[in-house]
Amino acid sequence: MSTLEIGKTPAVEHAPPAPASPRTTLKPFHARDIRPDFPILSTTVHGKPLVYLDNAATTQKQRQVIETLDRYYTQQNANIHRGVYTLSQHATDLYEQARKKIQRFINARDSREIIFTRSTTESVNLVASSYGRSRLGTHDEILITAMEHHSNIVPWQIVCEQTGATLRLIPMDDRGDLLLDEYERLLSPRTKFISLVQLSNSLGTINPVQEMIRVARQKTGAPVLIDGAQWVAHFPLDVQKLDADFYAFSGHKLFGPTGIGVLYGKQSLLDSMPPYQGGGDMISSVTFEKTTYNDLPYKSEAGTPNIAGGIGLGAAIDYVQSIGLERMAAYEHELLEYATTRLSEVRNLRIVGTAREKASVLSFVLEGAHPIHPHDIGTILDGEGVAVRTGHHCCQPVMDRFKIPATARASIAAYNTKEEIDALVDAIAKVIEFLG
Ligand code: ALA
């Protein structure tokens, strides 16, 4: 059911449902089919057309999401799970419908396994804090990869400080491929939690997490969390097939709003975990002597949530499903190959992260007799209208591993074009002309 079909009361007026997209019949996919849906993509920066290549940091928003947020705040806003009045019940319906859309999108067994959070970071922190602190102890080991985002390192370091557990690292080679033999060697009865990034935000490496979970099952009873922040906007996800115990992602990297994230967890695990935060919605009853907790998913959702964000994320999911992630992925693969070829032709440019399986991310440095700092690259590119991220990408240990302070990173989404890659390469030529 569309969210817009829920309001059955004449007291609230709702915009008509958006028409079914004709794009579903267009094959193969091309960015030009969807670019008009993203208003910001036709704006200019410094008098130049915006070339937005920082999609690993956040994606742009399409009209359907923007209009959903506008409609929510102009016609539907009320607090949820709390009011008997029409507006509140309708807002509750919209929010819970969004939860069900997410459940179907990732093929979770039950919508109670979908916890709304603020972000991927909060999702990881929820598990680290709740599961980690209550279950781990001095002789236990937590296993992560050497290419994790800080958000999948620091929460575990905090748990280690609090419990005495030890953080172990799965190393990678110079291309940015994990050393899977080392992974198997590290797995032992002491391994009590495993947390793995599926698609690296700094290198673009796609890790074989399904196989890694399978191997983990043979050797340990440790639950596995997958950081899917970069994955969900590029590839379909089936958490049951993956057999992940937990899966974390954010709305804003999936063309949805900022400030809304998702934690998927197997129901038995979520049920057995102590609450992460206390407060409204997560309680069943409260006295000064004793509090009992609500059922899932509310037990894990204290306080008024980002209601508009959840509903907006539902709209973003409708949007990507109307296009089809497989079609987008095939197009993006072609675009990444084109970009890799074009960037490889640039004198003194070295791509950092050349894993066998890669997606969406191109990190690079400009070396030679006069290496150019990534921040200078980014500043000159910005003058040409090209937006890339420069720095450590919240992955300082990855920079240390490759013995570089930073990279410039172009990261693509389905709305990017070969012409934009050409604009990037032309702008890099200007960087070299000015500073090389
Ligand atoms: N994690 C985001 C990035 O890679 C913010 O840029």
Short mmCIF file of N, CA and C in Angstrom, two decimals, residues 220-322:
data_model
loop_
_atom_site.label_atom_id
_atom_site.label_comp_id
_atom_site.label_asym_id
_atom_site.label_seq_id
_atom_site.Cartn_x
_atom_site.Cartn_y
_atom_site.Cartn_z
N THR A 220 32.89 -20.07 14.57
CA THR A 220 32.55 -19.39 15.83
C THR A 220 31.03 -19.27 15.94
N GLY A 221 30.60 -18.90 17.12
CA GLY A 221 29.17 -18.57 17.29
C GLY A 221 28.97 -17.06 17.30
N ALA A 222 30.00 -16.32 16.84
CA ALA A 222 29.94 -14.86 16.96
C ALA A 222 28.92 -14.24 16.01
N PRO A 223 28.10 -13.33 16.51
CA PRO A 223 27.22 -12.60 15.59
C PRO A 223 28.04 -11.70 14.66
N VAL A 224 27.48 -11.45 13.47
CA VAL A 224 28.18 -10.61 12.49
C VAL A 224 27.31 -9.40 12.15
N LEU A 225 27.92 -8.22 12.27
CA LEU A 225 27.27 -6.98 11.86
C LEU A 225 27.88 -6.54 10.54
N ILE A 226 27.04 -6.12 9.61
CA ILE A 226 27.55 -5.59 8.34
C ILE A 226 27.25 -4.10 8.29
N ASP A 227 28.32 -3.30 8.02
CA ASP A 227 28.16 -1.87 7.79
C ASP A 227 27.85 -1.71 6.30
N GLY A 228 26.59 -1.42 6.02
CA GLY A 228 26.15 -1.32 4.62
C GLY A 228 25.91 0.11 4.18
N ALA A 229 26.54 1.08 4.86
CA ALA A 229 26.27 2.50 4.56
C ALA A 229 26.45 2.80 3.08
N GLN A 230 27.52 2.23 2.49
CA GLN A 230 27.80 2.55 1.08
C GLN A 230 27.12 1.57 0.14
N TRP A 231 26.65 0.47 0.65
CA TRP A 231 26.14 -0.59 -0.22
C TRP A 231 24.73 -0.29 -0.74
N VAL A 232 23.89 0.19 0.14
CA VAL A 232 22.45 0.15 -0.14
C VAL A 232 22.01 1.01 -1.32
N ALA A 233 22.79 2.04 -1.67
CA ALA A 233 22.37 2.87 -2.81
C ALA A 233 22.85 2.29 -4.13
N HIS A 234 23.61 1.20 -4.06
CA HIS A 234 24.23 0.69 -5.29
C HIS A 234 23.83 -0.73 -5.66
N PHE A 235 23.44 -1.53 -4.68
CA PHE A 235 23.15 -2.94 -4.96
C PHE A 235 21.94 -3.40 -4.13
N PRO A 236 21.23 -4.39 -4.66
CA PRO A 236 20.13 -4.95 -3.86
C PRO A 236 20.68 -5.63 -2.60
N LEU A 237 19.82 -5.73 -1.61
CA LEU A 237 20.22 -6.32 -0.34
C LEU A 237 19.16 -7.32 0.11
N ASP A 238 19.61 -8.49 0.55
CA ASP A 238 18.71 -9.50 1.09
C ASP A 238 19.36 -10.00 2.39
N VAL A 239 18.91 -9.45 3.51
CA VAL A 239 19.60 -9.77 4.78
C VAL A 239 19.44 -11.23 5.16
N GLN A 240 18.36 -11.87 4.70
CA GLN A 240 18.19 -13.29 5.05
C GLN A 240 19.17 -14.14 4.26
N LYS A 241 19.33 -13.81 2.97
CA LYS A 241 20.28 -14.57 2.15
C LYS A 241 21.70 -14.35 2.68
N LEU A 242 21.98 -13.11 3.03
CA LEU A 242 23.30 -12.77 3.56
C LEU A 242 23.55 -13.49 4.89
N ASP A 243 22.47 -13.70 5.64
CA ASP A 243 22.52 -14.29 6.98
C ASP A 243 23.25 -13.39 7.97
N ALA A 244 23.18 -12.06 7.71
CA ALA A 244 23.78 -11.12 8.68
C ALA A 244 22.94 -11.13 9.95
N ASP A 245 23.61 -10.98 11.08
CA ASP A 245 22.87 -10.87 12.35
C ASP A 245 22.38 -9.44 12.55
N PHE A 246 23.22 -8.50 12.13
CA PHE A 246 22.87 -7.08 12.18
C PHE A 246 23.30 -6.45 10.86
N TYR A 247 22.55 -5.44 10.42
CA TYR A 247 22.93 -4.72 9.20
C TYR A 247 22.60 -3.25 9.44
N ALA A 248 23.59 -2.37 9.19
CA ALA A 248 23.41 -0.95 9.48
C ALA A 248 23.51 -0.13 8.20
N PHE A 249 22.59 0.82 8.03
CA PHE A 249 22.73 1.77 6.92
C PHE A 249 22.02 3.08 7.23
N SER A 250 22.27 4.08 6.37
CA SER A 250 21.73 5.42 6.57
C SER A 250 20.79 5.79 5.44
N GLY A 251 19.84 6.67 5.75
CA GLY A 251 18.91 7.14 4.71
C GLY A 251 19.57 8.08 3.72
N HIS A 252 20.47 8.92 4.21
CA HIS A 252 20.95 10.01 3.34
C HIS A 252 21.89 9.55 2.24
N LYS A 253 22.41 8.32 2.37
CA LYS A 253 23.26 7.81 1.29
C LYS A 253 22.43 7.03 0.28
N LEU A 254 21.15 6.97 0.55
CA LEU A 254 20.20 6.24 -0.31
C LEU A 254 19.19 7.22 -0.90
N PHE A 255 19.63 8.45 -1.14
CA PHE A 255 18.78 9.50 -1.73
C PHE A 255 17.69 9.96 -0.76
N GLY A 256 17.78 9.53 0.50
CA GLY A 256 16.79 9.93 1.50
C GLY A 256 17.32 11.06 2.38
N PRO A 257 16.55 11.43 3.40
CA PRO A 257 16.94 12.54 4.27
C PRO A 257 18.12 12.19 5.18
N THR A 258 18.77 13.23 5.69
CA THR A 258 19.78 13.03 6.73
C THR A 258 19.07 12.80 8.08
N GLY A 259 19.81 12.28 9.03
CA GLY A 259 19.27 12.12 10.38
C GLY A 259 18.37 10.92 10.56
N ILE A 260 18.36 10.02 9.58
CA ILE A 260 17.59 8.79 9.75
C ILE A 260 18.47 7.63 9.31
N GLY A 261 18.54 6.62 10.16
CA GLY A 261 19.32 5.43 9.83
C GLY A 261 18.52 4.20 10.21
N VAL A 262 19.07 3.05 9.86
CA VAL A 262 18.37 1.79 10.12
C VAL A 262 19.35 0.80 10.75
N LEU A 263 18.86 0.11 11.75
CA LEU A 263 19.55 -1.08 12.21
C LEU A 263 18.61 -2.25 11.99
N TYR A 264 19.04 -3.20 11.16
CA TYR A 264 18.34 -4.49 11.08
C TYR A 264 19.01 -5.41 12.08
N GLY A 265 18.22 -6.18 12.79
CA GLY A 265 18.80 -7.20 13.66
C GLY A 265 17.89 -8.40 13.69
N LYS A 266 18.47 -9.58 13.79
CA LYS A 266 17.63 -10.78 13.94
C LYS A 266 16.83 -10.64 15.23
N GLN A 267 15.58 -11.00 15.14
CA GLN A 267 14.67 -10.73 16.25
C GLN A 267 15.15 -11.34 17.57
N SER A 268 15.64 -12.59 17.50
CA SER A 268 16.05 -13.25 18.74
C SER A 268 17.19 -12.48 19.41
N LEU A 269 18.09 -11.93 18.60
CA LEU A 269 19.20 -11.16 19.17
C LEU A 269 18.71 -9.84 19.75
N LEU A 270 17.91 -9.13 18.96
CA LEU A 270 17.41 -7.83 19.44
C LEU A 270 16.60 -8.02 20.73
N ASP A 271 15.80 -9.08 20.75
CA ASP A 271 14.98 -9.36 21.92
C ASP A 271 15.83 -9.58 23.16
N SER A 272 16.97 -10.22 22.96
CA SER A 272 17.78 -10.60 24.12
C SER A 272 18.70 -9.47 24.61
N MET A 273 18.73 -8.37 23.87
CA MET A 273 19.67 -7.30 24.22
C MET A 273 19.04 -6.29 25.18
N PRO A 274 19.83 -5.75 26.11
CA PRO A 274 19.29 -4.69 26.97
C PRO A 274 19.05 -3.43 26.15
N PRO A 275 18.16 -2.54 26.62
CA PRO A 275 17.91 -1.31 25.86
C PRO A 275 19.17 -0.48 25.71
N TYR A 276 19.22 0.25 24.62
CA TYR A 276 20.37 1.13 24.34
C TYR A 276 20.19 2.46 25.05
N GLN A 277 18.99 3.02 24.96
CA GLN A 277 18.69 4.29 25.62
C GLN A 277 17.35 4.15 26.34
N GLY A 278 17.17 4.93 27.41
CA GLY A 278 15.90 4.89 28.12
C GLY A 278 15.10 6.15 27.85
N GLY A 279 13.79 6.03 27.91
CA GLY A 279 12.94 7.21 27.71
C GLY A 279 11.63 6.84 27.07
N GLY A 280 11.00 7.80 26.45
CA GLY A 280 9.68 7.61 25.85
C GLY A 280 9.70 6.51 24.81
N ASP A 281 8.59 5.85 24.63
CA ASP A 281 8.35 4.83 23.60
C ASP A 281 8.99 3.48 23.89
N MET A 282 10.11 3.47 24.65
CA MET A 282 10.77 2.17 24.84
C MET A 282 10.27 1.46 26.09
N ILE A 283 9.31 2.08 26.79
CA ILE A 283 8.85 1.47 28.04
C ILE A 283 7.48 0.81 27.88
N SER A 284 7.23 -0.16 28.74
CA SER A 284 5.89 -0.71 28.84
C SER A 284 5.21 -0.09 30.06
N SER A 285 5.93 -0.07 31.20
CA SER A 285 5.40 0.62 32.37
C SER A 285 6.56 1.12 33.21
N VAL A 286 6.33 2.23 33.90
CA VAL A 286 7.39 2.82 34.72
C VAL A 286 6.86 3.12 36.11
N THR A 287 7.56 2.63 37.12
CA THR A 287 7.37 3.14 38.48
C THR A 287 8.76 3.49 38.98
N PHE A 288 8.84 4.16 40.11
CA PHE A 288 10.17 4.49 40.63
C PHE A 288 10.91 3.22 41.05
N GLU A 289 10.16 2.15 41.29
CA GLU A 289 10.80 0.91 41.71
C GLU A 289 11.30 0.11 40.52
N LYS A 290 10.49 0.10 39.43
CA LYS A 290 10.85 -0.81 38.33
C LYS A 290 10.22 -0.36 37.02
N THR A 291 10.98 -0.51 35.95
CA THR A 291 10.47 -0.21 34.61
C THR A 291 10.47 -1.49 33.80
N THR A 292 9.39 -1.72 33.07
CA THR A 292 9.40 -2.83 32.12
C THR A 292 9.43 -2.25 30.73
N TYR A 293 9.99 -3.02 29.80
CA TYR A 293 10.27 -2.47 28.48
C TYR A 293 9.22 -2.89 27.46
N ASN A 294 9.12 -2.05 26.45
CA ASN A 294 8.20 -2.27 25.33
C ASN A 294 8.70 -3.44 24.48
N ASP A 295 7.87 -3.89 23.57
CA ASP A 295 8.28 -4.92 22.61
C ASP A 295 9.11 -4.28 21.50
N LEU A 296 9.75 -5.14 20.72
CA LEU A 296 10.45 -4.66 19.52
C LEU A 296 9.43 -4.11 18.53
N PRO A 297 9.78 -3.14 17.74
CA PRO A 297 11.07 -2.47 17.66
C PRO A 297 11.19 -1.32 18.65
N TYR A 298 10.08 -1.02 19.36
CA TYR A 298 10.04 0.21 20.16
C TYR A 298 11.01 0.18 21.34
N LYS A 299 11.28 -1.04 21.82
CA LYS A 299 12.23 -1.18 22.93
C LYS A 299 13.56 -0.50 22.62
N SER A 300 13.89 -0.47 21.32
CA SER A 300 15.18 0.09 20.92
C SER A 300 15.06 1.51 20.38
N GLU A 301 13.91 2.14 20.55
CA GLU A 301 13.70 3.48 19.98
C GLU A 301 13.19 4.43 21.04
N ALA A 302 14.11 4.98 21.82
CA ALA A 302 13.70 5.90 22.90
C ALA A 302 13.55 7.32 22.35
N GLY A 303 12.53 8.02 22.80
CA GLY A 303 12.39 9.44 22.43
C GLY A 303 11.68 9.64 21.10
N THR A 304 11.18 10.85 20.89
CA THR A 304 10.50 11.15 19.62
C THR A 304 11.49 10.97 18.48
N PRO A 305 11.15 10.13 17.52
CA PRO A 305 12.12 9.85 16.44
C PRO A 305 12.08 10.91 15.35
N ASN A 306 12.90 10.71 14.34
CA ASN A 306 12.88 11.56 13.15
C ASN A 306 11.74 11.06 12.25
N ILE A 307 10.54 11.53 12.56
CA ILE A 307 9.35 11.00 11.89
C ILE A 307 9.39 11.32 10.40
N ALA A 308 9.62 12.58 10.10
CA ALA A 308 9.67 12.98 8.68
C ALA A 308 10.78 12.23 7.96
N GLY A 309 11.90 12.05 8.65
CA GLY A 309 13.03 11.35 8.04
C GLY A 309 12.68 9.91 7.68
N GLY A 310 11.98 9.24 8.60
CA GLY A 310 11.58 7.85 8.32
C GLY A 310 10.64 7.78 7.13
N ILE A 311 9.67 8.68 7.10
CA ILE A 311 8.71 8.67 6.00
C ILE A 311 9.42 9.06 4.69
N GLY A 312 10.34 10.02 4.80
CA GLY A 312 11.11 10.43 3.61
C GLY A 312 11.99 9.29 3.10
N LEU A 313 12.54 8.50 4.03
CA LEU A 313 13.34 7.34 3.60
C LEU A 313 12.45 6.34 2.86
N GLY A 314 11.22 6.18 3.33
CA GLY A 314 10.28 5.31 2.61
C GLY A 314 10.08 5.79 1.17
N ALA A 315 9.98 7.11 1.00
CA ALA A 315 9.80 7.67 -0.35
C ALA A 315 11.05 7.41 -1.20
N ALA A 316 12.22 7.52 -0.59
CA ALA A 316 13.46 7.26 -1.33
C ALA A 316 13.51 5.81 -1.79
N ILE A 317 13.06 4.91 -0.94
CA ILE A 317 13.05 3.49 -1.29
C ILE A 317 12.06 3.24 -2.43
N ASP A 318 10.89 3.88 -2.36
CA ASP A 318 9.95 3.77 -3.48
C ASP A 318 10.63 4.17 -4.78
N TYR A 319 11.41 5.25 -4.68
CA TYR A 319 12.05 5.80 -5.87
C TYR A 319 13.07 4.82 -6.47
N VAL A 320 13.98 4.33 -5.65
CA VAL A 320 15.00 3.43 -6.22
C VAL A 320 14.35 2.13 -6.71
N GLN A 321 13.28 1.72 -6.06
CA GLN A 321 12.63 0.49 -6.52
C GLN A 321 11.91 0.72 -7.85
N SER A 322 11.45 1.95 -8.07
CA SER A 322 10.78 2.23 -9.35
C SER A 322 11.79 2.19 -10.50
#
